[in-house]
XYZ file of C-alpha atoms in Angstrom:
565
model
C -79.541 -40.080 7.617
C -75.792 -40.497 7.163
C -73.450 -38.880 9.680
C -72.166 -36.260 7.209
C -75.721 -35.339 6.291
C -76.668 -35.236 9.966
C -74.005 -32.627 10.725
C -74.770 -30.808 7.472
C -78.456 -30.783 8.327
C -77.713 -29.449 11.812
C -75.525 -26.663 10.466
C -78.120 -25.632 7.881
C -80.831 -25.432 10.537
C -78.553 -23.751 13.069
C -76.884 -21.033 10.999
C -80.124 -19.613 9.552
C -81.125 -17.804 12.763
C -77.615 -16.834 13.849
C -76.985 -15.066 10.542
C -80.480 -13.555 10.285
C -81.643 -10.001 10.914
C -81.872 -10.887 14.632
C -78.297 -12.169 14.832
C -76.854 -9.380 17.017
C -79.625 -9.563 19.598
C -79.359 -13.353 19.619
C -75.577 -13.360 19.889
C -75.658 -10.756 22.655
C -78.192 -12.738 24.660
C -76.229 -15.948 24.126
C -73.078 -14.145 25.298
C -74.840 -13.099 28.515
C -76.051 -16.668 29.109
C -72.560 -18.065 28.519
C -71.105 -15.394 30.821
C -73.499 -16.384 33.593
C -72.553 -20.028 33.154
C -68.863 -19.126 33.379
C -69.610 -17.221 36.588
C -71.260 -20.351 37.947
C -68.103 -22.334 37.202
C -65.994 -19.717 39.017
C -68.286 -19.978 42.049
C -67.951 -23.776 41.971
C -64.156 -23.386 42.107
C -64.545 -21.104 45.145
C -66.845 -23.637 46.795
C -64.302 -26.363 46.052
C -61.639 -24.349 47.866
C -64.120 -23.828 50.707
C -64.343 -27.627 51.121
C -60.653 -27.745 52.034
C -60.905 -24.997 54.630
C -64.182 -26.219 56.134
C -63.291 -29.887 56.558
C -59.822 -29.035 57.849
C -61.474 -26.812 60.429
C -63.729 -29.707 61.433
C -60.784 -32.069 61.671
C -58.866 -29.607 63.852
C -61.972 -28.817 65.968
C -61.624 -25.104 65.173
C -64.996 -23.907 66.427
C -64.044 -20.259 65.925
C -63.792 -20.902 62.150
C -67.040 -22.834 61.822
C -69.594 -19.997 61.630
C -67.488 -17.663 59.443
C -67.038 -20.534 56.986
C -70.784 -21.268 57.099
C -71.403 -17.593 56.346
C -68.925 -17.710 53.462
C -70.693 -20.743 51.991
C -74.084 -19.052 52.396
C -72.881 -16.042 50.418
C -71.368 -18.208 47.670
C -74.512 -20.391 47.504
C -76.780 -17.311 47.358
C -74.771 -15.856 44.445
C -74.802 -19.237 42.703
C -78.596 -19.551 43.041
C -79.249 -16.051 41.636
C -76.927 -16.598 38.677
C -78.282 -20.110 37.984
C -81.891 -18.864 37.948
C -81.158 -16.027 35.511
C -78.970 -18.259 33.343
C -81.966 -20.557 32.804
C -84.428 -17.660 32.419
C -82.352 -15.892 29.760
C -81.681 -19.183 27.975
C -85.446 -19.747 27.784
C -85.889 -16.171 26.495
C -83.367 -16.917 23.745
C -85.159 -20.210 23.086
C -88.559 -18.586 22.557
C -87.056 -15.911 20.274
C -85.255 -18.509 18.190
C -88.346 -20.712 18.028
C -90.524 -17.749 17.017
C -88.155 -16.854 14.183
C -87.898 -20.443 12.903
C -91.661 -21.020 13.164
C -92.452 -17.870 11.182
C -89.974 -18.842 8.477
C -91.248 -22.413 8.239
C -94.876 -21.246 8.151
C -94.040 -18.755 5.401
C -92.249 -21.430 3.377
C -95.079 -23.923 3.946
C -97.810 -21.497 2.886
C -95.953 -19.770 0.027
C -97.018 -20.723 -3.477
C -99.483 -23.364 -2.211
C -96.532 -25.452 -0.954
C -98.843 -26.952 1.699
C -101.017 -28.262 -1.159
C -98.197 -29.753 -3.245
C -96.500 -31.203 -0.147
C -99.423 -33.463 0.773
C -97.768 -36.621 -0.553
C -94.165 -35.531 -0.036
C -93.753 -35.587 3.740
C -95.600 -36.880 6.768
C -97.204 -34.668 9.426
C -95.854 -31.212 8.488
C -97.876 -29.764 11.378
C -95.758 -31.761 13.818
C -92.537 -30.638 12.159
C -93.480 -26.988 12.706
C -95.185 -27.192 16.099
C -93.073 -29.808 17.907
C -89.811 -30.458 16.094
C -88.768 -26.799 15.874
C -89.328 -26.396 19.608
C -87.373 -29.584 20.341
C -84.524 -28.565 18.030
C -84.128 -25.125 19.599
C -84.471 -26.364 23.183
C -82.069 -29.286 22.861
C -79.520 -27.343 20.794
C -79.279 -24.547 23.367
C -79.180 -27.066 26.194
C -76.330 -28.984 24.580
C -74.291 -25.984 23.387
C -74.464 -24.095 26.680
C -73.957 -27.304 28.634
C -70.925 -28.189 26.524
C -69.326 -24.752 26.957
C -69.991 -24.833 30.671
C -68.502 -28.297 31.057
C -65.516 -27.316 28.912
C -64.861 -24.381 31.236
C -65.383 -26.627 34.254
C -62.883 -29.095 32.817
C -60.287 -26.368 32.267
C -60.736 -24.922 35.763
C -60.912 -28.133 37.781
C -58.264 -30.026 35.792
C -55.701 -27.590 37.187
C -57.119 -28.032 40.693
C -57.200 -31.835 40.387
C -53.677 -31.961 38.957
C -52.314 -29.973 41.901
C -54.264 -31.983 44.495
C -53.383 -35.388 43.017
C -49.718 -35.048 43.773
C -47.645 -37.913 42.421
C -48.160 -41.655 42.274
C -45.107 -43.919 42.521
C -45.263 -47.229 40.713
C -42.551 -49.917 40.972
C -42.147 -51.975 37.810
C -39.261 -54.463 37.546
C -37.251 -52.641 40.156
C -37.746 -49.300 38.456
C -39.791 -46.557 40.059
C -42.203 -44.726 37.768
C -43.672 -41.439 38.990
C -47.047 -40.401 37.545
C -47.831 -36.737 38.127
C -51.510 -35.727 38.330
C -52.469 -39.391 38.265
C -56.093 -38.776 39.261
C -56.526 -36.441 36.296
C -55.127 -39.030 33.897
C -57.322 -41.759 35.373
C -60.392 -39.516 34.992
C -59.467 -38.802 31.370
C -59.005 -42.498 30.490
C -62.120 -43.552 32.425
C -64.309 -41.001 30.624
C -62.825 -41.737 27.194
C -63.518 -45.457 27.489
C -66.974 -44.696 28.890
C -67.831 -42.361 26.016
C -66.828 -44.948 23.422
C -68.849 -47.686 25.125
C -71.972 -45.552 25.613
C -72.006 -44.809 21.887
C -71.718 -48.517 21.130
C -74.581 -49.257 23.527
C -76.955 -46.423 22.583
C -76.401 -45.561 18.907
C -79.517 -47.430 17.762
C -81.625 -45.029 19.825
C -81.395 -42.409 17.050
C -83.335 -44.469 14.498
C -85.802 -45.683 17.122
C -86.502 -42.105 18.301
C -87.148 -41.058 14.697
C -89.564 -43.943 14.103
C -91.332 -43.361 17.429
C -92.180 -39.772 16.564
C -93.462 -40.830 13.144
C -95.641 -43.641 14.530
C -97.027 -41.391 17.267
C -97.904 -38.718 14.707
C -99.576 -41.247 12.372
C -101.675 -42.596 15.248
C -102.694 -39.084 16.324
C -103.502 -38.073 12.737
C -105.748 -41.114 12.227
C -107.837 -40.048 15.233
C -107.951 -36.472 13.960
C -109.280 -37.770 10.641
C -112.135 -39.522 12.429
C -112.988 -36.316 14.274
C -113.034 -34.362 11.010
C -115.140 -36.955 9.161
C -117.272 -38.257 12.022
C -120.586 -37.868 10.188
C -119.465 -39.796 7.109
C -118.016 -42.556 9.283
C -121.228 -42.712 11.321
C -123.332 -43.043 8.158
C -121.075 -45.824 6.901
C -121.073 -47.535 10.307
C -117.320 -47.596 9.824
C -116.366 -47.990 13.492
C -114.906 -51.469 13.051
C -112.790 -50.401 10.091
C -111.538 -47.326 11.953
C -110.753 -49.442 15.018
C -108.774 -51.758 12.777
C -106.781 -48.777 11.527
C -106.272 -47.437 15.071
C -105.112 -50.847 16.264
C -102.613 -51.246 13.425
C -101.117 -47.788 13.953
C -101.050 -48.117 17.743
C -99.375 -51.498 17.351
C -96.556 -49.750 15.507
C -96.296 -47.253 18.377
C -96.119 -49.976 21.034
C -93.772 -52.311 19.169
C -91.309 -49.540 18.416
C -91.590 -48.228 21.986
C -90.769 -51.671 23.344
C -87.637 -51.708 21.198
C -86.893 -48.213 22.469
C -87.417 -49.419 26.059
C -84.960 -52.267 25.580
C -82.232 -50.029 24.163
C -82.895 -47.374 26.823
C -82.663 -50.057 29.530
C -79.263 -51.146 28.231
C -78.114 -47.535 28.094
C -79.411 -46.763 31.590
C -77.684 -49.836 33.040
C -74.443 -48.574 31.628
C -74.890 -44.866 32.457
C -76.025 -45.474 36.042
C -73.312 -48.047 36.641
C -70.752 -45.637 35.245
C -72.043 -42.802 37.476
C -72.111 -44.872 40.666
C -68.623 -46.231 40.075
C -67.406 -42.645 39.645
C -68.583 -41.887 43.208
C -66.269 -44.376 44.913
C -63.295 -44.233 42.528
C -61.857 -40.864 43.740
C -62.044 -42.011 47.372
C -60.145 -45.182 46.501
C -57.530 -43.251 44.536
C -57.036 -40.558 47.185
C -57.208 -42.884 50.211
C -53.476 -43.898 50.210
C -52.353 -40.262 50.469
C -54.928 -39.544 53.172
C -54.021 -42.554 55.317
C -50.323 -41.802 54.887
C -51.188 -38.310 56.231
C -49.983 -36.576 53.076
C -53.313 -34.731 53.009
C -55.900 -33.723 55.583
C -59.634 -34.428 55.519
C -60.257 -31.075 53.811
C -57.765 -31.972 51.089
C -59.474 -35.332 50.629
C -62.918 -33.754 50.266
C -61.568 -31.053 47.949
C -59.878 -33.717 45.822
C -63.040 -35.802 45.634
C -65.059 -32.723 44.701
C -62.558 -31.690 42.007
C -62.420 -35.247 40.629
C -66.227 -35.327 40.396
C -66.298 -31.967 38.595
C -63.700 -33.130 36.078
C -65.510 -36.427 35.738
C -68.843 -34.680 35.121
C -67.256 -32.483 32.453
C -65.583 -35.403 30.697
C -68.816 -37.410 30.944
C -70.893 -34.759 29.168
C -71.328 -36.914 26.071
C -72.363 -39.926 28.175
C -74.895 -37.963 30.235
C -76.285 -36.234 27.139
C -76.457 -39.267 24.868
C -80.230 -39.603 25.142
C -80.656 -35.916 24.284
C -78.227 -36.241 21.387
C -80.171 -39.229 20.029
C -83.432 -37.262 20.217
C -81.802 -34.226 18.594
C -80.466 -36.370 15.746
C -83.988 -37.692 15.087
C -85.379 -34.123 15.120
C -82.657 -32.955 12.692
C -83.544 -35.829 10.356
C -87.216 -34.872 10.369
C -86.687 -31.113 9.984
C -84.043 -31.572 7.275
C -86.333 -33.938 5.375
C -89.185 -31.453 5.659
C -86.944 -28.594 4.483
C -85.708 -30.633 1.523
C -89.253 -31.555 0.468
C -90.351 -27.910 0.702
C -87.386 -26.879 -1.476
C -88.197 -29.617 -4.008
C -91.837 -28.578 -4.199
C -90.936 -24.904 -4.633
C -88.746 -25.846 -7.617
C -91.741 -27.378 -9.397
C -92.919 -24.864 -11.951
C -95.991 -25.086 -14.099
C -95.436 -24.763 -17.815
C -98.416 -22.434 -18.066
C -97.595 -18.883 -19.040
C -99.714 -16.208 -17.357
C -100.323 -12.866 -19.048
C -102.797 -10.004 -19.263
C -105.556 -9.761 -21.875
C -108.914 -7.963 -22.135
C -110.801 -11.274 -21.641
C -110.230 -14.775 -20.294
C -108.170 -16.424 -23.032
C -106.743 -19.945 -23.087
C -104.211 -20.877 -25.777
C -102.750 -24.333 -26.582
C -103.335 -25.631 -23.053
C -102.179 -29.202 -22.399
C -102.972 -30.911 -19.083
C -101.803 -34.328 -17.913
C -101.649 -36.448 -14.768
C -98.361 -37.067 -12.884
C -98.366 -40.513 -14.550
C -98.141 -38.836 -17.949
C -101.702 -39.585 -19.061
C -103.072 -36.663 -21.083
C -106.363 -35.168 -19.945
C -106.545 -32.217 -22.296
C -104.758 -31.386 -25.556
C -104.303 -27.947 -27.085
C -107.358 -26.308 -25.514
C -107.921 -22.855 -26.949
C -110.920 -20.659 -26.217
C -111.913 -17.120 -25.389
C -114.669 -16.173 -22.958
C -116.132 -12.707 -23.204
C -116.426 -10.670 -20.032
C -119.762 -11.080 -18.176
C -120.362 -14.384 -19.986
C -120.426 -17.856 -18.430
C -118.834 -21.180 -19.373
C -120.062 -24.622 -18.257
C -117.448 -27.410 -18.232
C -119.004 -30.871 -18.588
C -117.887 -34.455 -19.133
C -117.798 -37.832 -17.460
C -116.333 -38.240 -14.001
C -112.523 -38.354 -14.110
C -112.233 -36.611 -17.466
C -110.249 -33.673 -16.008
C -112.869 -31.007 -15.259
C -111.605 -30.235 -11.736
C -108.007 -30.513 -12.936
C -108.747 -27.820 -15.514
C -109.903 -25.527 -12.682
C -106.764 -26.377 -10.687
C -104.708 -25.383 -13.710
C -106.596 -22.108 -14.058
C -105.965 -21.502 -10.346
C -102.239 -22.089 -10.865
C -101.939 -25.008 -8.436
C -101.563 -27.812 -11.021
C -97.973 -28.259 -12.152
C -98.470 -30.777 -14.965
C -99.655 -28.366 -17.630
C -98.314 -26.255 -20.498
C -99.861 -23.452 -22.482
C -100.964 -19.883 -21.974
C -103.742 -18.372 -19.825
C -104.607 -14.687 -19.951
C -107.001 -12.621 -17.821
C -107.550 -8.864 -17.491
C -104.875 -7.118 -15.478
C -105.648 -6.530 -11.762
C -108.825 -8.589 -11.977
C -110.206 -10.185 -8.810
C -110.565 -13.976 -9.098
C -112.351 -16.354 -6.745
C -112.530 -20.165 -6.746
C -115.311 -22.132 -5.045
C -114.582 -25.830 -4.372
C -117.311 -28.423 -3.927
C -116.782 -28.560 -0.154
C -116.234 -25.059 1.230
C -113.514 -24.536 3.784
C -114.694 -22.983 7.048
C -111.811 -21.876 9.303
C -111.936 -22.242 13.064
C -113.261 -19.239 14.972
C -116.292 -16.999 14.686
C -118.962 -17.208 12.017
C -117.856 -13.743 10.895
C -114.383 -15.118 10.121
C -115.895 -18.041 8.184
C -118.150 -15.680 6.243
C -115.486 -13.216 5.079
C -112.718 -15.819 4.475
C -110.116 -15.459 2.953
C -110.213 -11.872 4.251
C -109.001 -11.330 7.805
C -111.741 -10.833 10.368
C -110.506 -7.307 11.093
C -111.126 -6.443 7.416
C -114.729 -7.659 7.471
C -117.457 -5.369 6.114
C -119.888 -3.776 8.610
C -122.359 -6.019 10.428
C -125.270 -4.605 8.425
C -123.673 -5.752 5.186
C -122.980 -9.239 6.573
C -126.535 -9.632 7.894
C -128.045 -8.471 4.597
C -125.872 -10.916 2.627
C -126.783 -13.868 4.858
C -130.456 -13.098 4.319
C -129.874 -12.833 0.565
C -128.530 -16.422 0.417
C -131.399 -17.581 2.660
C -129.421 -18.061 5.904
C -131.383 -15.681 8.190
C -130.969 -18.038 11.161
C -127.237 -17.224 11.243
C -127.551 -13.435 11.437
C -127.476 -13.418 15.257
C -124.443 -15.721 15.482
C -121.731 -13.683 13.775
C -119.582 -13.564 16.920
C -120.244 -17.139 18.007
C -117.157 -19.368 18.063
C -118.112 -22.857 16.906
C -116.927 -25.677 14.666
C -119.050 -24.361 11.812
C -117.989 -27.061 9.352
C -119.647 -29.553 11.691
C -122.707 -27.491 12.630
C -123.730 -26.364 9.142
C -124.925 -28.830 6.522
C -123.028 -29.046 3.227
C -125.880 -27.188 1.551
C -125.685 -24.377 4.113
C -121.911 -24.255 3.715
C -122.283 -23.902 -0.064
C -124.758 -21.050 0.390
C -122.304 -19.433 2.815
C -119.676 -19.692 0.067
C -122.005 -17.793 -2.280
C -122.344 -15.141 0.435
C -118.539 -14.826 0.366
C -118.719 -14.241 -3.392
C -121.315 -11.494 -2.978
C -119.194 -9.803 -0.293
C -115.984 -10.075 -2.315
C -117.534 -9.093 -5.687
C -114.846 -10.715 -7.881
C -114.442 -10.196 -11.613
C -114.087 -13.953 -12.282
C -115.664 -16.881 -10.398
C -114.619 -20.502 -10.927
C -117.027 -23.016 -9.374
C -116.133 -26.703 -9.031
C -119.553 -28.323 -8.491
C -120.088 -25.642 -5.831
C -123.879 -26.246 -5.797
C -123.852 -30.059 -5.740
C -125.547 -30.223 -2.302
C -128.378 -27.842 -3.278
C -131.644 -28.873 -4.840
C -132.132 -27.723 -8.423
C -134.464 -24.772 -7.660
C -132.042 -23.488 -4.974
C -129.098 -24.040 -7.340
C -130.825 -21.986 -10.021
C -131.594 -19.311 -7.429
C -127.932 -19.008 -6.379
C -126.756 -18.552 -9.971
C -129.442 -15.963 -10.649
C -128.284 -14.113 -7.526
C -124.796 -13.900 -9.007
C -126.174 -12.508 -12.266
C -128.392 -10.052 -10.399
C -125.937 -8.803 -7.774
C -122.765 -9.065 -9.887
C -123.852 -8.397 -13.482
C -120.267 -7.863 -14.695
C -118.896 -11.129 -13.305
C -117.493 -13.843 -15.603
C -118.359 -17.393 -14.494
C -116.711 -20.737 -15.212
C -118.561 -23.724 -13.693
C -117.981 -27.451 -13.473
C -121.211 -29.388 -13.142
C -123.524 -32.131 -14.334
C -127.101 -30.978 -13.807
C -129.279 -29.912 -16.700
C -130.429 -26.819 -14.773
C -126.960 -25.307 -15.182
C -127.518 -24.999 -18.922
C -130.148 -22.336 -18.170
C -127.582 -20.004 -16.568
C -124.537 -20.480 -18.828
C -123.766 -19.219 -22.298
C -121.172 -21.745 -23.552
C -120.443 -25.425 -22.909
C -116.949 -26.952 -22.908
C -117.202 -30.745 -23.041
C -114.222 -32.980 -22.209
C -113.931 -36.677 -23.040
C -111.003 -37.564 -20.736
C -108.762 -38.657 -23.624
C -107.545 -35.142 -24.339
C -110.306 -34.180 -26.777
C -112.742 -31.312 -26.247
C -115.578 -29.507 -27.957
C -117.394 -26.223 -27.391
C -120.878 -25.084 -28.274
C -123.125 -22.126 -27.633
C -126.050 -22.912 -25.324
């Protein structure tokens, strides 16, 4: 991402929370944290003054001053510890509040309008963006902002101290005497400025490498998650070698990029550590002439060294934080990209007009693929309430895409679809989705578990769809999508229908794993238990003709025909 977009992306991410409904609480808490950090700086100035008094007392062998000064330091150190602990604690409290707000907003945006469905090919690893990148963004932003403000205050406070302690430096050039006031301050400023420029030159490539590393790590982790989710299919295929090949290729990307990251980090660490160690000896060298000429005492020397180090630390904030800044830049790139893709997806609008009508009515419906290929042209039909429609045709002709269009999740369509107002609609895909958690949650999905019907109703429904072995396991927490066969999962989906009692059911080969007698039994159950329901099914088997009233046949080239069964 370009620099201007990087700062723009940061500001967009940052300002959302600080101008939200929680802004006053957040700003107040941030003010307290900043105040505590300023108090820490004030205590450091007092400790710096203490250095002068303590080491002068040691030099003069003033034993009567030793213990009072130790007591003074103990008090200052105790106050510093208390303030430092609460500064971190309250910063973490602000961090978790900010993260909670951002996570809720990102989850809402991701789930709204089936964005998660449309985003599948638009961005990589959205789960990582929400779970990891938001946390990293909030943590590093607070760390850098509070650290910057603290170091800025430290610089302001100790620059004055260092200027006063430096005295003047006399330099003879060509017979002329040049006096440099506050020379140690000016040296610290020049030293840090050059160091900051060089550290950016050395470490700027870390930003791109950090971005790539997170992406490669996520791809590698996702490939293993895919194997876990599809372990049975892979085992049947004996696909271990192919999966290992995929693992190896993705892990190779992880390792190769990490080695590049190691090399750049090594170069940066050489520079940063060399810079830091040189800063230890420099103030002693600069202050030594005044000490040996007895212009200052030992306490003044130690105070000067301490003040120089504080100023140096403040001016070196960018150098010390470069690794964090590189990581933050990579996080901003990923979150901004995710936000942009979500916004793009939410702008996609289907050309299908939805309205209310006494019956399911489809008028002039055109459906195509993203490539522009037409699957259906000017479909118009009306299905009476309590009747059933069977959609047939060769594989790939657009049957499932028609159901996606009816569900409102297919954007490449135009026309008009009408259903009765306030009608309850339910879609059953070929492979049912079983959420993690208890069997009760899986059974009543998409209702929340707390809204589940009474146990007696659930048990009766399970028995109705011939799953009596599950009646004692309603509160068992298992990976039910792995434990139950596809046929059992499809029968569980029919149990959901019976519990929900919708007005319209759309089934996309929802009985494909059942034998024909069981398939016929499930459809008869719907007719028996829900006599007013309207059914639209996609399927191939001849048995389905026995339980449907009308056939809609597609040819995949846009043409269609209907007939009464």
